[in-house]
Short mmCIF file of C-alpha atoms and ligand atoms in Angstrom, two decimals:
data_model
loop_
_atom_site.label_atom_id
_atom_site.label_comp_id
_atom_site.label_asym_id
_atom_site.label_seq_id
_atom_site.Cartn_x
_atom_site.Cartn_y
_atom_site.Cartn_z
CA MET A 1 -138.89 157.93 152.49
CA ASN A 2 -136.26 156.57 150.11
CA LEU A 3 -132.65 157.39 150.90
CA LEU A 4 -129.47 156.65 149.02
CA LEU A 5 -126.28 156.46 151.08
CA TYR A 6 -123.27 157.25 148.97
CA GLY A 7 -119.61 157.15 150.00
CA ALA A 8 -116.31 155.37 149.60
CA PRO A 9 -115.52 152.06 151.32
CA GLY A 10 -114.91 152.94 154.97
CA SER A 11 -116.84 156.23 154.83
CA GLY A 12 -119.34 155.02 157.45
CA LYS A 13 -122.42 154.21 155.36
CA GLY A 14 -123.29 151.08 157.33
CA THR A 15 -122.91 152.90 160.66
CA GLN A 16 -124.93 155.90 159.55
CA ALA A 17 -127.74 153.75 158.16
CA ASN A 18 -128.76 152.86 161.74
CA MET A 19 -130.24 156.25 162.56
CA PRO A 20 -132.65 156.62 159.59
CA ARG A 21 -133.51 152.92 159.84
CA SER A 22 -134.82 153.28 163.40
CA HIS A 23 -136.08 156.86 162.93
CA PHE A 24 -138.20 156.10 159.86
CA GLY A 25 -138.69 152.35 160.40
CA ILE A 26 -137.51 151.48 156.90
CA PRO A 27 -135.19 148.63 155.85
CA HIS A 28 -131.47 149.05 155.17
CA ILE A 29 -130.54 147.44 151.87
CA ALA A 30 -126.77 146.90 151.95
CA THR A 31 -125.56 145.00 148.89
CA GLY A 32 -122.22 144.13 150.54
CA ASP A 33 -124.04 142.54 153.51
CA MET A 34 -126.31 140.64 151.10
CA LEU A 35 -123.30 139.25 149.24
CA ARG A 36 -121.59 138.27 152.51
CA ALA A 37 -124.77 136.43 153.57
CA GLU A 38 -124.67 134.50 150.26
CA ILE A 39 -121.01 133.63 150.89
CA ALA A 40 -121.74 132.47 154.45
CA ALA A 41 -124.64 130.31 153.20
CA GLN A 42 -122.38 128.88 150.45
CA THR A 43 -124.93 129.47 147.71
CA ASP A 44 -123.87 129.35 144.03
CA LEU A 45 -123.82 133.15 144.00
CA GLY A 46 -121.80 133.19 147.22
CA ARG A 47 -119.19 130.83 145.78
CA GLN A 48 -118.94 132.99 142.68
CA ALA A 49 -118.72 136.25 144.66
CA GLN A 50 -116.25 135.18 147.35
CA PRO A 51 -112.97 135.59 145.39
CA ILE A 52 -114.23 138.85 143.86
CA LEU A 53 -114.93 140.40 147.26
CA ALA A 54 -111.65 139.08 148.68
CA ALA A 55 -109.75 140.84 145.88
CA GLY A 56 -111.63 144.11 146.45
CA LYS A 57 -113.19 144.02 142.97
CA TYR A 58 -116.81 144.59 141.91
CA VAL A 59 -119.34 141.85 141.28
CA SER A 60 -120.84 142.17 137.75
CA ASP A 61 -123.54 144.75 137.09
CA ASP A 62 -125.99 142.08 135.87
CA ILE A 63 -125.76 140.12 139.10
CA MET A 64 -126.01 143.20 141.31
CA ILE A 65 -128.96 144.66 139.41
CA GLY A 66 -130.77 141.32 139.71
CA ILE A 67 -130.16 141.17 143.48
CA VAL A 68 -131.45 144.71 144.02
CA ARG A 69 -134.46 144.21 141.74
CA ASN A 70 -135.56 141.20 143.81
CA ARG A 71 -135.01 143.05 147.08
CA VAL A 72 -136.88 146.31 146.42
CA ILE A 73 -140.08 144.51 145.42
CA GLN A 74 -140.35 142.87 148.87
CA PRO A 75 -143.30 144.08 150.97
CA ASP A 76 -141.09 145.66 153.67
CA CYS A 77 -139.83 148.14 151.05
CA VAL A 78 -143.28 149.63 150.40
CA PRO A 79 -142.86 152.51 152.92
CA GLY A 80 -139.32 153.16 151.65
CA PHE A 81 -135.74 152.00 152.13
CA ILE A 82 -132.15 153.04 152.66
CA MET A 83 -129.97 151.90 149.78
CA ASP A 84 -126.29 151.38 150.68
CA GLY A 85 -123.58 150.11 148.33
CA PHE A 86 -125.69 150.36 145.17
CA PRO A 87 -125.36 151.81 142.61
CA ARG A 88 -121.60 151.57 142.30
CA THR A 89 -121.27 152.00 138.53
CA VAL A 90 -122.95 154.18 135.90
CA PRO A 91 -124.90 151.21 134.39
CA GLN A 92 -126.15 150.31 137.90
CA ALA A 93 -127.31 153.92 138.41
CA ALA A 94 -129.22 153.82 135.11
CA ALA A 95 -130.81 150.48 136.06
CA LEU A 96 -131.81 151.87 139.46
CA ASP A 97 -133.49 154.88 137.79
CA ASP A 98 -135.57 152.47 135.69
CA LEU A 99 -136.39 150.32 138.69
CA MET A 100 -137.52 153.30 140.79
CA ALA A 101 -139.63 154.63 137.92
CA ALA A 102 -141.29 151.22 137.48
CA LEU A 103 -142.10 151.16 141.21
CA GLY A 104 -143.39 154.76 141.12
CA LYS A 105 -140.74 155.78 143.67
CA ARG A 106 -137.99 158.38 143.78
CA PHE A 107 -135.13 159.12 146.12
CA ASP A 108 -135.85 161.89 148.59
CA ARG A 109 -132.18 162.48 149.29
CA VAL A 110 -128.72 161.23 148.41
CA ILE A 111 -126.46 161.41 151.48
CA TYR A 112 -122.81 161.66 150.47
CA LEU A 113 -120.47 160.86 153.36
CA LYS A 114 -117.25 162.56 152.35
CA VAL A 115 -113.95 161.28 153.81
CA PRO A 116 -110.42 161.99 152.44
CA VAL A 117 -108.61 159.02 150.87
CA ASP A 118 -105.83 158.96 153.51
CA ASP A 119 -108.42 158.61 156.27
CA LEU A 120 -110.18 155.82 154.35
CA LEU A 121 -106.97 153.81 153.99
CA HIS A 122 -106.28 154.25 157.69
CA ARG A 123 -109.84 153.30 158.74
CA LEU A 124 -110.10 150.18 156.58
CA SER A 125 -106.70 148.67 157.31
CA GLY A 126 -107.16 146.54 160.37
CA ARG A 127 -110.82 147.44 160.92
CA LEU A 128 -112.75 144.76 162.83
CA VAL A 129 -116.40 143.85 162.42
CA CYS A 130 -119.03 142.08 164.51
CA PRO A 131 -120.17 138.96 162.61
CA THR A 132 -123.62 139.22 164.26
CA CYS A 133 -124.66 142.87 163.87
CA GLN A 134 -122.01 144.14 161.38
CA ARG A 135 -120.89 147.04 163.61
CA THR A 136 -117.31 148.05 162.94
CA TYR A 137 -114.56 148.68 165.49
CA PRO A 138 -110.93 149.93 165.48
CA PRO A 139 -108.02 147.42 165.59
CA GLY A 140 -107.37 145.90 169.01
CA THR A 141 -111.04 145.71 170.10
CA ALA A 142 -111.98 142.20 171.26
CA ARG A 143 -115.77 142.03 171.48
CA CYS A 144 -118.87 143.78 170.16
CA GLU A 145 -120.32 146.30 172.64
CA ALA A 146 -123.85 145.49 171.49
CA ASP A 147 -123.97 141.69 171.57
CA GLY A 148 -120.62 140.48 172.93
CA SER A 149 -119.64 138.54 169.77
CA ALA A 150 -115.93 138.02 169.13
CA LEU A 151 -114.90 140.47 166.38
CA ILE A 152 -113.43 139.31 163.08
CA GLN A 153 -111.59 140.97 160.20
CA ARG A 154 -113.43 141.11 156.87
CA GLU A 155 -111.42 139.42 154.13
CA ASP A 156 -111.52 142.62 152.06
CA ASP A 157 -110.20 144.73 154.98
CA ARG A 158 -106.87 142.91 154.78
CA ALA A 159 -104.10 145.22 153.59
CA GLN A 160 -103.81 143.77 150.06
CA ALA A 161 -107.48 144.41 149.22
CA VAL A 162 -107.86 147.88 150.71
CA ARG A 163 -106.03 149.91 148.06
CA PRO A 164 -107.72 148.14 145.09
CA ARG A 165 -111.11 148.85 146.68
CA ILE A 166 -110.35 152.57 146.93
CA GLU A 167 -108.94 152.63 143.39
CA ILE A 168 -111.96 150.93 141.86
CA TYR A 169 -114.24 153.27 143.84
CA LEU A 170 -112.45 156.34 142.44
CA GLU A 171 -112.59 154.99 138.90
CA LYS A 172 -116.07 153.45 138.71
CA THR A 173 -118.18 154.90 141.52
CA VAL A 174 -117.22 158.59 141.80
CA PRO A 175 -118.72 159.29 138.30
CA ILE A 176 -122.21 158.38 139.53
CA LEU A 177 -122.22 161.42 141.84
CA ASP A 178 -122.75 163.65 138.81
CA HIS A 179 -125.72 161.48 137.90
CA TYR A 180 -127.45 162.52 141.15
CA ARG A 181 -126.01 166.03 141.46
CA GLY A 182 -127.95 167.00 138.33
CA GLY A 183 -131.20 166.33 140.18
CA GLY A 184 -130.19 168.55 143.12
CA LEU A 185 -130.55 165.56 145.43
CA VAL A 186 -127.10 165.35 146.97
CA SER A 187 -126.32 166.46 150.54
CA GLU A 188 -122.59 166.40 151.13
CA ILE A 189 -121.75 165.59 154.74
CA ASP A 190 -118.31 165.55 156.36
CA GLY A 191 -117.81 161.90 157.33
CA ARG A 192 -115.21 162.80 159.98
CA GLY A 193 -116.28 163.38 163.59
CA THR A 194 -118.23 161.37 166.12
CA ILE A 195 -120.97 158.97 164.98
CA GLU A 196 -123.57 161.12 166.80
CA GLU A 197 -122.40 164.37 165.17
CA ILE A 198 -122.54 162.86 161.71
CA SER A 199 -125.97 161.31 162.41
CA ARG A 200 -127.28 164.76 163.39
CA HIS A 201 -126.10 166.14 160.06
CA VAL A 202 -127.68 163.22 158.18
CA LEU A 203 -131.01 163.77 159.94
CA ALA A 204 -130.88 167.53 159.28
CA ALA A 205 -130.24 166.87 155.58
CA VAL A 206 -133.14 164.43 155.39
CA ASN A 207 -135.52 166.68 157.34
CA GLY A 208 -134.53 169.71 155.26
CA ARG A 209 -135.61 167.79 152.22
CA MET A 210 -138.87 166.69 153.86
CA SER A 211 -139.92 170.22 154.86
CA LYS A 212 -139.15 171.43 151.31
CA THR A 213 -141.30 168.63 149.89
CA GLN A 214 -144.12 169.48 152.30
CA LYS A 215 -143.97 173.18 151.40
CA THR A 216 -144.22 172.55 147.69
CA ALA A 217 -146.83 169.79 148.07
P1 ADP B 301 -117.44 148.74 151.30
O1 ADP B 301 -118.34 149.82 150.78
O2 ADP B 301 -116.91 149.02 152.68
O3 ADP B 301 -116.39 148.31 150.34
P2 ADP B 301 -119.60 146.76 151.09
O4 ADP B 301 -119.95 145.87 152.24
O5 ADP B 301 -120.59 147.77 150.66
O6 ADP B 301 -118.25 147.42 151.55
O7 ADP B 301 -119.22 145.87 149.81
C1 ADP B 301 -118.27 144.84 149.89
C2 ADP B 301 -117.95 144.29 148.51
O8 ADP B 301 -119.15 143.73 147.91
C3 ADP B 301 -117.45 145.28 147.46
O9 ADP B 301 -116.08 145.54 147.59
C4 ADP B 301 -117.81 144.52 146.16
O10 ADP B 301 -116.90 143.48 145.92
C5 ADP B 301 -119.14 143.89 146.48
N1 ADP B 301 -120.28 144.77 146.11
C6 ADP B 301 -121.19 145.31 146.96
N2 ADP B 301 -122.08 146.07 146.29
C7 ADP B 301 -121.72 146.02 144.97
C8 ADP B 301 -122.22 146.60 143.77
N3 ADP B 301 -123.28 147.42 143.80
N4 ADP B 301 -121.59 146.34 142.62
C9 ADP B 301 -120.54 145.53 142.58
N5 ADP B 301 -120.00 144.95 143.66
C10 ADP B 301 -120.57 145.18 144.86
#
């Protein structure tokens, strides 16, 4: 089972990855989380990426393609994976096609979490995150419900970075939807509602695809 989670910053990709991850027992590959781990560990890549993330811009395609290439060949990816945050540009989408073909894999479904821009701006501004498990919370929350960690604000959720992130998403990332729509792979899901409601829709979209595959197999 290989799933691609697609959506704008703040659309809920990280939150919605939890359900298929536990349901199918496959890893969640989140390029933003990987970059933040590099920053926290103060690696060369982390030092290079930190100001780019803080400004809400995109890290270069070459770097991102290299990171993903190294990740998908790890043994835990053999049964499948959930890709989140990649591809974000047309060249990244083309590179991912090549990578999947080389691995003999294909995406079973592209889950598009659709949220209007006004809601995205509202959700991201002031959003808090658990530094331990990456769960997100609304402004004013003190601690993570899951592990009790004190919540922090991501540097790129500060007001000055939020609008550039949405703008770059609209310019560079929206065009890749057409790339996947052509293959009939995209399930568009309303990203507004409770986490549980949206998860039900995600699971239904994934299962719909599975039963179709089984019928034609
Ligand atoms: P969000 O989708 O909420 O913006 P992410 O955690 O997915 O957050 O990504 C955070 C940041 O990491 C992005 O704003 C960007 O700077 C960088 N990044 C992550 N994935 C990519 C990618 N595929 N290409 C370029 N930059 C990326």
